[in-house]
Amino acid sequence: MANQRGNWTQPAARLYPHQWLWDSVFIAIGLAHYNVNRAAEELVSLERGQWSNGMVPHIIFSRSTTYWLSHFVKIPLPSGIATSGFTQPPLIAVGAAAVSKQLTGRRRTDFIRQMLPWLIRYHEWIYRERTVDESSLAVIIHPWESGMDNTPEYMRILNRHWPKEGDLALRKDIGYTASDQRPTDREAIHMLAQAKLAKECDFDGARLMRTSPFIVKDICFNSVLVAANAALVDLAQQVKFKLPRELTTRMSRTRESLATLWDNDTNFFYSYDVKNKRLLTGTATVAGFLPLFADAARRQQAKQLVQQLRDPTRFGSKFPAPSVARSYKHFSTTRYWTGPTWINMNWLICKGLEHYGFTREVEQIKTASLELVAGDGFREYYSPLTGYGLGAQSFSWTAALVIDWLHTQTPHRNA
Ligand code: GLC
């Protein structure tokens, strides 16, 4: 694997030459099938970026490469390692559970014991620093923390607050990838302004609650959190470790509260804008399917979601699932998170559909995804209509998740 850098893996050369949180988890899930020790290392390596308060950063910077985003997000730790001050969908415990399944006996328990203490501190940090009310739904302080950067409703929130013009001199991503496949200049200006604000506030959730225009209960982040909480409970049970009571109480509340992110008019899940106290129903995104991954949607809701996966005005397409609903006014087949199909989202949706027994739909998404890769290689994302490959080439999580699909059978359960 050309993207490996010792015990961690970069998402792609040039565009992403450092370690990203959820990329490493997807990568470990693939690696676990043919080099389980290396998969375990990939996850263990994330701990070196953990802050003393428990936060696990979305980027751990490699010493050997400079990066255009460093100026906005980079913070040196006392250990000498530099990280970003943001986090990402907290998928690590899910990866740890997948890796632990490929281990046996003492090696399994040792690995779980190595992962548990810092994962618990991470989940406790989420509940301590990133919840704002009784719902126990976590808030994100920047669109990057959703993993789906230029999500349309998020760009709308930032657009209302930040000036239209800004300094783009530092923007280097469009030097590596065609600019019509990346966020627009306006979106980039706003995301960088939001990052600057977060850095000025020392990435402190409480301070940002007062000053930031962007505080959101993100549906992807919270669905992943619910799945990761369940994985954490499972890992702890395997080594007979008792999780703190306060933590498990908060975990159950998050799971129950996902239901509040459902909209009865459109039969879909959305993120919630805490600052403006409203569900962001303006544009449905693929993240609305992820309560399936959390196994937290009701059966009837799951059926309604499946209908929208088939509906060509919503998420039905030759190569599902587009990152936003096709009815979106500025739907784009090429531009980053405003239309293209991403393999990690398809993988999460398939895992979710498996919980509900939608075997046929899982097979359809898998087959279409494998066709994308067979046609245009391990790309970062693809046109949902033509299958044309877009963004970075030799993209790590695309390769890793294809490996996972090729090694696992879809469990057959009745829908
Ligand atoms: C982009 C994606 C994010 C991913 C990162 C590295 O920022 O939006 O989800 O983790 O690239 O691949």
mmCIF file of C-alpha atoms in Angstrom, residues 151 157 168 190 312:
data_model
loop_
_atom_site.group_PDB
_atom_site.id
_atom_site.type_symbol
_atom_site.label_atom_id
_atom_site.label_comp_id
_atom_site.label_asym_id
_atom_site.label_seq_id
_atom_site.Cartn_x
_atom_site.Cartn_y
_atom_site.Cartn_z
ATOM 1 C CA THR A 151 -22.856 20.023 3.107
ATOM 2 C CA ILE A 157 -25.314 28.816 7.892
ATOM 3 C CA LEU A 168 -7.575 32.584 -0.827
ATOM 4 C CA HIS A 190 -16.283 30.499 4.904
ATOM 5 C CA PRO A 312 -34.944 9.060 -8.600
#
